[in-house]
mmCIF file with all atom_site columns, C-alpha atoms in Angstrom:
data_model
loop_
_atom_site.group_PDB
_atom_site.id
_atom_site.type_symbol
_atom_site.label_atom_id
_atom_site.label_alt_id
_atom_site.label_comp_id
_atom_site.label_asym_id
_atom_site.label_entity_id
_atom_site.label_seq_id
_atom_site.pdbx_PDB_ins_code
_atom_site.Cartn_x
_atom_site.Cartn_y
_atom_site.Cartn_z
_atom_site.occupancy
_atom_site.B_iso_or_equiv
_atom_site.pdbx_formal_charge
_atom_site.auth_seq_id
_atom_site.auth_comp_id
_atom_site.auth_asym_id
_atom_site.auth_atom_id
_atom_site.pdbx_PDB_model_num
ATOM 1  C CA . UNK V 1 1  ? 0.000   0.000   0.000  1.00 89.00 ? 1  UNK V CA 1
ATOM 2  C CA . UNK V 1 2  ? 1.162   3.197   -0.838 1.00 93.00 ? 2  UNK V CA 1
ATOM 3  C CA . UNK V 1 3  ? 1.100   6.957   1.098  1.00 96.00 ? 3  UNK V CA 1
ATOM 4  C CA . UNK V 1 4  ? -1.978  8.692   -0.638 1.00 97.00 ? 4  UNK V CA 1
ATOM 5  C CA . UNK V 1 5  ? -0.710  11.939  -2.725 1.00 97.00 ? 5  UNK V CA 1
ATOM 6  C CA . UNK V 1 6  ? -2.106  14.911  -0.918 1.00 97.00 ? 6  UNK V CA 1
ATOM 7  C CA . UNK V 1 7  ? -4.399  16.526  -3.035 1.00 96.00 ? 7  UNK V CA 1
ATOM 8  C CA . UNK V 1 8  ? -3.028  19.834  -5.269 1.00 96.00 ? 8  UNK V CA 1
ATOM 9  C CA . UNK V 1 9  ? -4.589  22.738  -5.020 1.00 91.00 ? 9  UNK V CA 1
ATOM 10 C CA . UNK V 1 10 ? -6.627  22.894  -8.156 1.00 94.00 ? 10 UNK V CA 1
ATOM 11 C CA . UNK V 1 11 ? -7.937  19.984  -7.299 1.00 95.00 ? 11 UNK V CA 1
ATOM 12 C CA . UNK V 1 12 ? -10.045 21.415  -4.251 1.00 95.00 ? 12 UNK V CA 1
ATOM 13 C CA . UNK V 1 13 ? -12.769 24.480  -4.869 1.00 93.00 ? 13 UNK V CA 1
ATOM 14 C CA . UNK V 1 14 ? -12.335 25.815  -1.567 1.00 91.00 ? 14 UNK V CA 1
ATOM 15 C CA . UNK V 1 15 ? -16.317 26.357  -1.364 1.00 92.00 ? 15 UNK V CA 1
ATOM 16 C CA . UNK V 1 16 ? -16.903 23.861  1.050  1.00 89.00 ? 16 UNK V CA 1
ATOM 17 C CA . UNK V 1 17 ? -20.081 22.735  -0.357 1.00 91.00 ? 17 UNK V CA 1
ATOM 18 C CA . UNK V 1 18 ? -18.360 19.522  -2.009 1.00 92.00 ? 18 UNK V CA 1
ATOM 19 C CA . UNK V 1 19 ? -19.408 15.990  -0.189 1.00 93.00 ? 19 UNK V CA 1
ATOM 20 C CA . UNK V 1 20 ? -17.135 14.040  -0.453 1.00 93.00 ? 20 UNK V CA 1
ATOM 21 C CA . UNK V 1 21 ? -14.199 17.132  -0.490 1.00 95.00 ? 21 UNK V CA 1
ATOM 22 C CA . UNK V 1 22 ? -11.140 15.797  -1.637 1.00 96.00 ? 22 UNK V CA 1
ATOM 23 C CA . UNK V 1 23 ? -9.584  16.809  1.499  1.00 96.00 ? 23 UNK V CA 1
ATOM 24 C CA . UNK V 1 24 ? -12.314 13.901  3.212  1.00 96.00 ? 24 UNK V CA 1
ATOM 25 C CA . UNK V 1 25 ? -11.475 11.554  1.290  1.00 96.00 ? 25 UNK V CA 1
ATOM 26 C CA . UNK V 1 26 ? -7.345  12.318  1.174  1.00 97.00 ? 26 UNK V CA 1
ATOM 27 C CA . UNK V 1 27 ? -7.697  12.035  5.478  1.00 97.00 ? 27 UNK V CA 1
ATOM 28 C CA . UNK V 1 28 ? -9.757  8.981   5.093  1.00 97.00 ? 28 UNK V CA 1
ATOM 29 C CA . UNK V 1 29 ? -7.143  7.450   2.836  1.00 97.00 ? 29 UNK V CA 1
ATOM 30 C CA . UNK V 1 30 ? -4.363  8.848   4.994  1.00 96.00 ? 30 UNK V CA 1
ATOM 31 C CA . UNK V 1 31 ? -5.603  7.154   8.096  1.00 97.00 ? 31 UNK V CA 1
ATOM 32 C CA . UNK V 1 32 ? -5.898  3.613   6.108  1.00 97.00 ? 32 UNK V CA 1
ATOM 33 C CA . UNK V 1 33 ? -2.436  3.988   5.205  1.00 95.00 ? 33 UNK V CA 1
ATOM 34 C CA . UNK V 1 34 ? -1.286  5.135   8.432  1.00 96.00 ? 34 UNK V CA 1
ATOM 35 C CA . UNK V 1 35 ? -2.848  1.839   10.415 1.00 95.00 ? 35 UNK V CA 1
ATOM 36 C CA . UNK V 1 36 ? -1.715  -0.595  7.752  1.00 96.00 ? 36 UNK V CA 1
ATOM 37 C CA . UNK V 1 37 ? 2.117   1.117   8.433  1.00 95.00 ? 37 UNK V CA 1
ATOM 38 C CA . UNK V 1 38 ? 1.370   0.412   12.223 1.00 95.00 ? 38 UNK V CA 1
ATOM 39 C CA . UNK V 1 39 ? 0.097   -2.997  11.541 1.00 94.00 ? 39 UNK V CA 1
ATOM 40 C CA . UNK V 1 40 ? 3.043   -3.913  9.101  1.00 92.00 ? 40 UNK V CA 1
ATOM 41 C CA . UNK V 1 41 ? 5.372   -2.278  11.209 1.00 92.00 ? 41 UNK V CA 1
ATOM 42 C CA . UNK V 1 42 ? 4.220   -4.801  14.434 1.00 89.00 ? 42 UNK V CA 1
ATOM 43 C CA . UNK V 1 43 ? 4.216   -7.388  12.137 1.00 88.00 ? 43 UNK V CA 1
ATOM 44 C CA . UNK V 1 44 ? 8.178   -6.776  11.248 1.00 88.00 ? 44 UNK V CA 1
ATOM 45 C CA . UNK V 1 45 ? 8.814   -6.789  15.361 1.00 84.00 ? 45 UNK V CA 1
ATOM 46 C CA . UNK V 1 46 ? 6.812   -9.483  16.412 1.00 83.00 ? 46 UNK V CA 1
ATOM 47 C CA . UNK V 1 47 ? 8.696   -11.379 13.177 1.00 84.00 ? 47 UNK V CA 1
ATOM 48 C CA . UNK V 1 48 ? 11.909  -10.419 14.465 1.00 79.00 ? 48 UNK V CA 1
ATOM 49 C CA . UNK V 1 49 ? 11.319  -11.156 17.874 1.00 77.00 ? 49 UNK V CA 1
ATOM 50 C CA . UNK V 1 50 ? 9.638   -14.864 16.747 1.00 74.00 ? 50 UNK V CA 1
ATOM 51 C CA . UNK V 1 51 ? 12.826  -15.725 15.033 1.00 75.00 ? 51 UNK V CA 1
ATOM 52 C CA . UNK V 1 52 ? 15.213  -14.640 17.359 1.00 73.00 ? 52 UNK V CA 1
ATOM 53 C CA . UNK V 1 53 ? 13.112  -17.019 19.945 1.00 67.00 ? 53 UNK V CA 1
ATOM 54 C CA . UNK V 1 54 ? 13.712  -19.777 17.438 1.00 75.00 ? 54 UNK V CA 1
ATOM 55 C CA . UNK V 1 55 ? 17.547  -19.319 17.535 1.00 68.00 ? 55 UNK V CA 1
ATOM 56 C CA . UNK V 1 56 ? 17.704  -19.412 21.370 1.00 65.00 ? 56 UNK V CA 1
#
């Protein structure tokens, strides 16, 4: 999974009346991303710490 692009700035009106705004949906994408690095990232450690448990 890769970080979302944040979005340019012709991309958003700036009105506010836009549902979804890009903005949303960036955040909402941003926040996946962000608890799949977390995830993958205690993956890795408990990985690490499983094999170093095998070699003791």
């Amino acid at each position: 999974m890769e970080k979302p692009d944040k979005p340019t700035p012709n991309e958003c009106c700036g009105g506010g009346s836009c549902c979804p705004c890009v903005w949303d949906d960036y955040f909402e994408k941003l926040k996946l991303w962000q608890e799949y690095i977390k995830d993958n990232e205690l993956y890795e450690k408990q990985t690490k710490q499983d094999q170093q448990h095998i070699k003791d």
